[in-house]
Coordinates of C-alpha atoms and ligand atoms in Angstrom, one line a residue:
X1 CA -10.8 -5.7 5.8
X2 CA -7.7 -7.4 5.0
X3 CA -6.4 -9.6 7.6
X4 CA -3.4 -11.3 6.3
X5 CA -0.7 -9.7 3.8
X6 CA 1.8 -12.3 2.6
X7 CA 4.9 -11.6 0.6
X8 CA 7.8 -13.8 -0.7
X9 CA 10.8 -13.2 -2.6
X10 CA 10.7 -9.4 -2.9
X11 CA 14.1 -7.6 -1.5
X12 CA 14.4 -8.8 2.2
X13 CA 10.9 -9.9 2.5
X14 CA 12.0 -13.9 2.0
X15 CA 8.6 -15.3 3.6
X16 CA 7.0 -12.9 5.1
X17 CA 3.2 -13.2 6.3
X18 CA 2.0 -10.3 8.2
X19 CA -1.6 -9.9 10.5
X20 CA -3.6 -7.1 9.9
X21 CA -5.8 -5.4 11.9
X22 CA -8.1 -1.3 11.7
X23 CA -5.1 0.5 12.6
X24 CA -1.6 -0.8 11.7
X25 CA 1.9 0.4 12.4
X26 CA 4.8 -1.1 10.9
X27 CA 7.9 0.1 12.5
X28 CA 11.4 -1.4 12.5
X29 CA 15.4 -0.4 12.6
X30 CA 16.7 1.0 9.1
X31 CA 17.4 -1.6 6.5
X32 CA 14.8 -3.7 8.3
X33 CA 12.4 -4.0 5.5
X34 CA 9.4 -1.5 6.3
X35 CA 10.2 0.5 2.6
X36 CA 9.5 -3.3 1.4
X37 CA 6.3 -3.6 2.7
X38 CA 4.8 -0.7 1.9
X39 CA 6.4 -0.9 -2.0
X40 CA 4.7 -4.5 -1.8
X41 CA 1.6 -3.2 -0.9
X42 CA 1.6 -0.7 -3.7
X43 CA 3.0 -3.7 -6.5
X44 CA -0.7 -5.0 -5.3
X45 CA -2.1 -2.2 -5.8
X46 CA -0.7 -1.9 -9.6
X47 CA -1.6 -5.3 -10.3
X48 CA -5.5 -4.4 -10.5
X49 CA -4.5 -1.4 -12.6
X50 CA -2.5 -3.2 -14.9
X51 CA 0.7 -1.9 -14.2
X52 CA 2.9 -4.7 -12.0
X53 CA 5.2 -5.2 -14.8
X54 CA 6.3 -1.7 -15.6
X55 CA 6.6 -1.3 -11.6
X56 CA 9.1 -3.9 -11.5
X57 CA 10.8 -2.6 -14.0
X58 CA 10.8 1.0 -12.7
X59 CA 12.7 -1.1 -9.6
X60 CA 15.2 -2.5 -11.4
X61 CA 13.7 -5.5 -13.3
X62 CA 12.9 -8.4 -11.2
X63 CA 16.6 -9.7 -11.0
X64 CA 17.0 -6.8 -8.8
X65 CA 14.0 -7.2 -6.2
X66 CA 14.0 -11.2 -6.2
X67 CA 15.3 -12.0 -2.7
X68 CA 19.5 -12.1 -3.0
X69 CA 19.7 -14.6 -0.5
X70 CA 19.7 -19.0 -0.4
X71 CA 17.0 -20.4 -1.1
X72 CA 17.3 -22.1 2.4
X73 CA 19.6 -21.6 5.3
X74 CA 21.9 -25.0 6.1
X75 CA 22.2 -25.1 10.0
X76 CA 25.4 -24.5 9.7
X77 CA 24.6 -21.3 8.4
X78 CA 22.1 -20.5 11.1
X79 CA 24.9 -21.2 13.5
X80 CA 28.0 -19.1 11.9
X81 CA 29.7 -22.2 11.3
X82 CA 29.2 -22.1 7.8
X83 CA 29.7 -19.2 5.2
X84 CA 26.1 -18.2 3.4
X85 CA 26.5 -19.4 -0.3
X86 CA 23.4 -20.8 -2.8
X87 CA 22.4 -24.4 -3.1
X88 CA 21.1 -26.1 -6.3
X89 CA 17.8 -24.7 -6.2
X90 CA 14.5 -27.2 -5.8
X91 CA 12.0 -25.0 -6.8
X92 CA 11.9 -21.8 -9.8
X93 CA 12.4 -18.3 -8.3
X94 CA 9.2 -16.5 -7.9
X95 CA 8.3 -13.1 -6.6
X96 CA 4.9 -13.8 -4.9
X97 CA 2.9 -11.2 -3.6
X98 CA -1.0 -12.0 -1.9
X99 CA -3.8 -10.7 1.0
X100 CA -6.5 -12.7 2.4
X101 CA -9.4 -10.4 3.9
X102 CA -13.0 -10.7 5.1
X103 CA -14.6 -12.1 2.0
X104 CA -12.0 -13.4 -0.4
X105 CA -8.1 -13.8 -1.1
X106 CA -5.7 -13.2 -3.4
X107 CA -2.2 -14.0 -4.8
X108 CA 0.0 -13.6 -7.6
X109 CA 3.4 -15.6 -8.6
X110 CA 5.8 -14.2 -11.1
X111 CA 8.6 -15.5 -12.6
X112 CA 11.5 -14.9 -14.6
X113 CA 10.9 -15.4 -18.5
X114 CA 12.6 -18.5 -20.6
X115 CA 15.0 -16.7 -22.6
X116 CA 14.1 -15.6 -25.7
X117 CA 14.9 -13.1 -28.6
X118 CA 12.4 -10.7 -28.1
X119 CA 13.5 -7.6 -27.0
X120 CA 11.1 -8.1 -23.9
X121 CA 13.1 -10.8 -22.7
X122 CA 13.7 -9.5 -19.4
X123 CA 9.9 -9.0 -18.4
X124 CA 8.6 -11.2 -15.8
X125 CA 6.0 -13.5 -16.5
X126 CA 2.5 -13.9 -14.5
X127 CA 2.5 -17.7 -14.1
X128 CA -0.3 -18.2 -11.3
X129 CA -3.0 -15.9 -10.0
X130 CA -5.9 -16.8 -8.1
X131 CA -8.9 -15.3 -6.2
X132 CA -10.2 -17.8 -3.2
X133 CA -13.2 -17.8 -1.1
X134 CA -12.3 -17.6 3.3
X135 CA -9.1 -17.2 4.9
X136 CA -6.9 -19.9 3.3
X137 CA -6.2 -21.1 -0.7
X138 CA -7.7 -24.7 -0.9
X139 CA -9.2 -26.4 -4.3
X140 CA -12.4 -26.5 -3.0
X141 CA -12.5 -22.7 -2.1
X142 CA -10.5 -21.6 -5.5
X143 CA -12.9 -18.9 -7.4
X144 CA -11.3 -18.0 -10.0
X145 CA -7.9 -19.5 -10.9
X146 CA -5.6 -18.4 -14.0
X147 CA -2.7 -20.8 -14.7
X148 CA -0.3 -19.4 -17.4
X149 CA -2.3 -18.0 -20.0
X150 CA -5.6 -19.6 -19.2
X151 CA -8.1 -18.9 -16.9
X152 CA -11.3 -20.6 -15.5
X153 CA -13.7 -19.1 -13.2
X154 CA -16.3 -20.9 -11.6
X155 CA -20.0 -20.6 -12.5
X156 CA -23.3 -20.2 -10.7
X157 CA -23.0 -23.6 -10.0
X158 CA -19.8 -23.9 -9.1
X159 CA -18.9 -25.2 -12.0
X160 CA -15.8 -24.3 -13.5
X161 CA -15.7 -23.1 -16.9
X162 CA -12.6 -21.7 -19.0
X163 CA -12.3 -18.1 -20.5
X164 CA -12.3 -18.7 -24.2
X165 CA -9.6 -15.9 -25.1
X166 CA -5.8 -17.0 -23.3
X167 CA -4.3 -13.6 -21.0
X168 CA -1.0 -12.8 -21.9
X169 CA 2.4 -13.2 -19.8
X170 CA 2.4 -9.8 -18.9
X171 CA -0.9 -9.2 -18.0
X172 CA -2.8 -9.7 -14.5
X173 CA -6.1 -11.8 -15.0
X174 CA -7.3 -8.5 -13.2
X175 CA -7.4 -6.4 -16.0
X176 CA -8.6 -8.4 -18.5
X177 CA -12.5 -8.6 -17.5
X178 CA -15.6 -5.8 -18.0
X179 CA -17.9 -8.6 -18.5
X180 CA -19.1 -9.0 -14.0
X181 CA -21.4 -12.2 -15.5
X182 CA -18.1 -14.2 -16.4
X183 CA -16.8 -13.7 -13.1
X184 CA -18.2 -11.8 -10.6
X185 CA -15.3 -12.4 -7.5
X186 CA -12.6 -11.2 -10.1
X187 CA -14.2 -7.6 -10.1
X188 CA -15.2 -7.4 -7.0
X189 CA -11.6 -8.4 -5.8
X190 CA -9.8 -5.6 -8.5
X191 CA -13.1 -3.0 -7.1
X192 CA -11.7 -3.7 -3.9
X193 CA -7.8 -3.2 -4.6
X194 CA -8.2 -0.2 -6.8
X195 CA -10.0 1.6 -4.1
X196 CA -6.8 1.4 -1.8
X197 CA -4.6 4.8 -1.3
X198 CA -0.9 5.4 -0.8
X199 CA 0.7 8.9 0.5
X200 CA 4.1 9.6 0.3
X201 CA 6.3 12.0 0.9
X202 CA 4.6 15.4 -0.8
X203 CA 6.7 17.8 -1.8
X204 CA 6.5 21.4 -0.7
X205 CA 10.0 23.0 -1.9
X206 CA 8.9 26.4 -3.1
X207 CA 8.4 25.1 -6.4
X208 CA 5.9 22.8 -5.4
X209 CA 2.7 23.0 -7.3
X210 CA 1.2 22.8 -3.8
X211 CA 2.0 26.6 -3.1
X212 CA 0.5 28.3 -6.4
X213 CA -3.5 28.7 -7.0
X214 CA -4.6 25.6 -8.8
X215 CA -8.0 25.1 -10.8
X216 CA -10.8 24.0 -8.3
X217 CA -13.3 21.1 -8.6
X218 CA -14.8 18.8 -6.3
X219 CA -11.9 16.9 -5.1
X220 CA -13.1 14.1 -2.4
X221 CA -9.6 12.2 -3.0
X222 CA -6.6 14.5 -2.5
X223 CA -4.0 13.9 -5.9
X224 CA -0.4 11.3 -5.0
X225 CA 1.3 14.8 -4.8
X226 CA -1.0 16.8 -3.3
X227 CA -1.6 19.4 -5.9
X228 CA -5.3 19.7 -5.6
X229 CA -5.0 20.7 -1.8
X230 CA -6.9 23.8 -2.0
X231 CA -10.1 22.2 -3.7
X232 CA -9.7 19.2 -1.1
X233 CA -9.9 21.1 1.2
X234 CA -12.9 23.5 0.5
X235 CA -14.6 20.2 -0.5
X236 CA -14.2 18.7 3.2
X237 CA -15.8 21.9 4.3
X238 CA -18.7 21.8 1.4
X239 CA -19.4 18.1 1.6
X240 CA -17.5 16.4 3.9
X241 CA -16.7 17.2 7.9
X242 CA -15.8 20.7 8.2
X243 CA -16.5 20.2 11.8
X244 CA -13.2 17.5 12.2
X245 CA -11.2 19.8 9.7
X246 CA -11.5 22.9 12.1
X247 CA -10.6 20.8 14.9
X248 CA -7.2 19.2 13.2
X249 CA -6.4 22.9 12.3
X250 CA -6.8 23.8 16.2
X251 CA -5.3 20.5 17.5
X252 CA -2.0 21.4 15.8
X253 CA -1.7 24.9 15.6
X254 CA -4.1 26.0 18.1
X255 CA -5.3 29.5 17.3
X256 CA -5.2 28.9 13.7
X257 CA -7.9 28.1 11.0
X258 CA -7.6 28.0 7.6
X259 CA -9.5 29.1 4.2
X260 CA -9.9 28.6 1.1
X261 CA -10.0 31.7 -1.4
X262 CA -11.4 31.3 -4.7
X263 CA -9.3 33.7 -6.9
X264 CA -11.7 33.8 -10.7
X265 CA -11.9 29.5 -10.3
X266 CA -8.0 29.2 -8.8
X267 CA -8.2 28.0 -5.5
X268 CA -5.5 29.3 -2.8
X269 CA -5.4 27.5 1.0
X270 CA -4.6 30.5 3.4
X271 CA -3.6 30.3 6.8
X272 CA -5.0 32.7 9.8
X273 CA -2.2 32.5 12.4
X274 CA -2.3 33.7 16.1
X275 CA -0.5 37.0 16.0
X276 CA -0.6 38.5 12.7
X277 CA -2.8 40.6 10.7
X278 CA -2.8 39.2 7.3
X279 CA -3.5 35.4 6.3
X280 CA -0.4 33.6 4.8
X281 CA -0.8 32.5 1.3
X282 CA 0.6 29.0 0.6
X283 CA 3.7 30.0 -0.5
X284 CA 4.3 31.4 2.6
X285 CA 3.6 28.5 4.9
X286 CA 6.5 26.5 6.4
X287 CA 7.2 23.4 4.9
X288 CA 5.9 21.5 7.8
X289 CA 2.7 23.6 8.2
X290 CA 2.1 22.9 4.6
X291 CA 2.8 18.9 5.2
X292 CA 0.3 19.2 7.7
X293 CA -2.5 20.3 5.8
X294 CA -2.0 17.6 2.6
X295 CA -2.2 15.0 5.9
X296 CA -5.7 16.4 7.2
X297 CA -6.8 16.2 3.4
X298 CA -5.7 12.9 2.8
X299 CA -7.2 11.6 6.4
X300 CA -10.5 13.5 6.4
X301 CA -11.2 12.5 2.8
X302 CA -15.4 12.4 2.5
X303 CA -14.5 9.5 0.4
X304 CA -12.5 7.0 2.7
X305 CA -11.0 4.3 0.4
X306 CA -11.2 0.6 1.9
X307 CA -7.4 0.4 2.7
X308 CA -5.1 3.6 3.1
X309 CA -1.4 3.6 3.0
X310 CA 0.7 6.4 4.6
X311 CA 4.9 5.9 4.2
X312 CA 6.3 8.1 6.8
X313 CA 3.9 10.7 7.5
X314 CA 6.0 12.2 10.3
X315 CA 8.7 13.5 7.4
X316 CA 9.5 17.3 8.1
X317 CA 6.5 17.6 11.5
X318 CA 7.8 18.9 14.6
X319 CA 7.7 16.0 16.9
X320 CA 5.3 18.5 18.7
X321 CA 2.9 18.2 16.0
X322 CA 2.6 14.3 16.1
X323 CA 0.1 13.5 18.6
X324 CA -2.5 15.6 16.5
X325 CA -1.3 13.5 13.4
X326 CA -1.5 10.4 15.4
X327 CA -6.0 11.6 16.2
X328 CA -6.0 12.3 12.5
X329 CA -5.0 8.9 11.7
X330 CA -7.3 7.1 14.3
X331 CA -10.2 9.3 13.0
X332 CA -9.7 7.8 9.5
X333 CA -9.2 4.5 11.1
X334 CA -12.9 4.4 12.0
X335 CA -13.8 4.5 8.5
X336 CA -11.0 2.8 6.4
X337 CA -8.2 0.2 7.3
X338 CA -4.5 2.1 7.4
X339 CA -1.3 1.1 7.7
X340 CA 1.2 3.5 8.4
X341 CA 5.2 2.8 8.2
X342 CA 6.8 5.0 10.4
X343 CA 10.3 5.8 12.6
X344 CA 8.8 8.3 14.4
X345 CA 8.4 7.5 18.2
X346 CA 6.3 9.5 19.1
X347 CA 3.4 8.6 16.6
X348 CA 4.1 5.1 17.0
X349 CA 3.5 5.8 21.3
X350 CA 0.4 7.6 20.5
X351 CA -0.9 5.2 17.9
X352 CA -0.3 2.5 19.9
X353 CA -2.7 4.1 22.0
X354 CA -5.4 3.8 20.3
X355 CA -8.5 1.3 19.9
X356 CA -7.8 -1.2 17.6
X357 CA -4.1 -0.4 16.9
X358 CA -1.6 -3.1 15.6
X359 CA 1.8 -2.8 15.8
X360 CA 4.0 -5.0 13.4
X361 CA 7.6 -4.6 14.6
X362 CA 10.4 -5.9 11.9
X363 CA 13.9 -6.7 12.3
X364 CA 16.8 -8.5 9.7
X365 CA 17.9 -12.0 10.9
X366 CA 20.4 -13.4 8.1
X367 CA 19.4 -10.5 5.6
X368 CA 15.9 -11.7 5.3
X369 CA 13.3 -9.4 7.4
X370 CA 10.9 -10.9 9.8
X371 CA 8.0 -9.7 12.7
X372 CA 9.9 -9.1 15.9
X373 CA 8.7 -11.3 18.8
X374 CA 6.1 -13.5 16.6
X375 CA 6.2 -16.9 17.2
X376 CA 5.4 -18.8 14.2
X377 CA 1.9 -19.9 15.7
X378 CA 1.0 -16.6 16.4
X379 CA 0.7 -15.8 12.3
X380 CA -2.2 -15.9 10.6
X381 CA -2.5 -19.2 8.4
X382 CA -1.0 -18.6 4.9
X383 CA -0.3 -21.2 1.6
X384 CA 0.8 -20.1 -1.3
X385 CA -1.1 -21.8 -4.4
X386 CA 1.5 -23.9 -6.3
X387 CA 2.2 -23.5 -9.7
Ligands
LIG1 N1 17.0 -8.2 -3.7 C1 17.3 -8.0 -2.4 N2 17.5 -9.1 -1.6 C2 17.7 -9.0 -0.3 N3 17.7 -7.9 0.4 C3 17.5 -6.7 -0.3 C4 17.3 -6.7 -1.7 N4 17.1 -5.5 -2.2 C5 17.3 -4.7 -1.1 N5 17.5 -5.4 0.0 C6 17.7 -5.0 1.4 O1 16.5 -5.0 2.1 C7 16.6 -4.3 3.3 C8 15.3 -3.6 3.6 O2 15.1 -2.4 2.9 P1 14.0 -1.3 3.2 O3 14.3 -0.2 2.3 O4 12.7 -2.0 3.1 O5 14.4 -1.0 4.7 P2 13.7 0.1 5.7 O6 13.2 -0.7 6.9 O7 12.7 0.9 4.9 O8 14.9 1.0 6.1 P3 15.0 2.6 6.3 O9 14.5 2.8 7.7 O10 16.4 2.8 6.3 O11 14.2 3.3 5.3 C9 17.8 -3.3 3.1 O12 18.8 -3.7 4.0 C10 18.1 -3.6 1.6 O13 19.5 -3.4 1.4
LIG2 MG1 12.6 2.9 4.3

């Protein structure tokens, strides 16, 4: 489980170091940085699969997602008595993302690039990454450590020895290993990050691939845009918990069940609704019916990932139909860690119900976002490893 997400320099997210717990909420005022978090999470994410770079980019380059803001706040700024403006900076602008969990931690620093003439000039450059045993980044805890372009990784005997072959700028230490002998933590760390799972909003406009028979194979992980619903489904029922899927059906629309029809190896969900005498195809479902389903597929998932994501699940449901959500969620919280961002108060009221649930509450002081109500000795310990 991770315990401690940290993030520095990305958009409003200045400093921010944030306790984790089973069941996570992050809620928060627009503008106060929750979009942040959960696009932070997901740069993670694309760092184990080699993609952080062209992420970035995708966002604007890191120019654009470096923290706008000083460097430091003069008191007189803190007070109003001064107008915000930059200082002479004392240290390089980095973008620096990291988790500490159970067994071992993580970070990563980037940087902006020396100018050159390559035509890549703009890419940012991985200066630091490191993997650490325990809560906190110390020297004698460092398991694998990449500075610039080389790495070293510590042996059976804690030794440290040096990876012959240097990494280059734009690539994550991460993806540069098959060989688990040369360091074992390193893939055992990406393992653990390319498990984790992000749902966003799916689309269901009546174009959406979602409503049209699609082939069917076993699908135990429903697709980012939900295509697959139809074989997710039937493969909760075949191998997974058919039991809890009948129930989430019932919780939200009770009367109703749903199946899967296997038209010559296209699968089509169909809906039995109190009241009529035909099923509804999935073109015919609402669009919040339809949301509903992809939300029970993603949450009752026979294959729970270690960390699950969900960015504003409520979109579209009938406040109504958010109490069932909110069971759904718990459910899965029993056999992966999830963090949900959410405006929706009622999910937040009935996931802060729950066993185990941790509500992270952010609001905007001076542009930069931080937790609402922590005291700073209330945060989980955090360093970031220098460069
Ligand atoms: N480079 C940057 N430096 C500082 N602040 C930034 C930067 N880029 C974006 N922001 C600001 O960060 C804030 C947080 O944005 P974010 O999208 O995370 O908010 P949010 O909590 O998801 O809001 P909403 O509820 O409206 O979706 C916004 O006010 C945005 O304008
Ligand atoms: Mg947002």
């Amino acid at each position: 489980m991770l315990t401690t997400l940290a993030i520095a320099n990305y958009r409003s997210l200045r400093e921010l170091i944030v306790p984790l717990g089973q069941l996570n909420i992050v809620t928060g005022p627009n503008g106060s940085g929750k979009s942040s978090v959960y696009r932070a999470l997901r740069l993670l994410a694309e760092t184990a699969r080699g993609g952080v770079i062209a992420s970035l980019a995708r966002e604007g380059g890191l120019p654009s997602t470096l923290w706008a803001g000083p460097e430091r706040f003069s008191r007189g700024m803190l007070a109003g008595d001064q107008p915000v403006q930059g200082v002479r900076r004392s240290e390089p602008v980095n973008l620096r993302l990291g988790f500490a969990g159970d067994e071992f931690g993580y970070a990563i620093d980037l940087g902006l690039p020396t100018p050159s003439s390559s035509a890549f000039s703009l890419d940012p450059v991985i200066k630091r990454e490191c993997i650490w045993s325990g809560p906190l980044v110390r020297p004698s805890a460092l398991l694998v450590d990449r500075q610039g372009a080389s790495i070293r990784a510590r042996d059976d005997s804690g030794e440290w020895q040096t990876i012959p072959q240097p990494v280059a700028s734009f690539d994550s230490m991460m993806t540069e290993f098959s060989d688990p002998r040369s360091a074992p933590e390193m893939i055992a760390v990406r393992e653990q990050i390319r498990s984790w799972r992000f749902y966003d909003h799916f689309r269901t406009d009546s174009e959406s691939p979602v409503r049209l028979p699609q082939i069917g194979t076993h699908t135990p992980v429903l697709s980012d845009d939900g295509a697959d619903l139809a074989a997710a489904l039937q493969t909760i029922r075949e191998i997974g918990n058919p039991a809890a899927l009948d129930a989430a059906i019932d919780d939200a629309f009770p009367g109703a069940s749903v199946d899967v029809v296997n038209l010559d190896g296209r699968f089509e969900v169909t809906m039995h609704q109190h009241g009529l005498l035909r099923p509804l195809k999935g073109a015919e479902l609402s669009d919040g019916t339809l949301r509903y389903l992809l939300l029970v597929a993603a949450l009752l998932t026979p294959r729970p990932p270690a960390l699950l994501v969900l960015n504003e699940p409520e979109t579209s449901l009938h406040p109504d139909l958010l109490p069932a959500l909110a069971r759904l969620i718990a459910h899965a919280s029993r056999h992966s860690q999830v963090l949900v961002v959410s405006h929706a108060a009622r999910l937040i009221a009935a996931l802060e119900r729950e066993d185990g649930s941790h509500s992270i509450v952010l609001e905007k002081e001076l542009g930069a976002t931080r937790i609402a109500g922590a005291d700073q000795l209330d945060l989980p310990p955090w360093k970031w490893p220098g460069r």
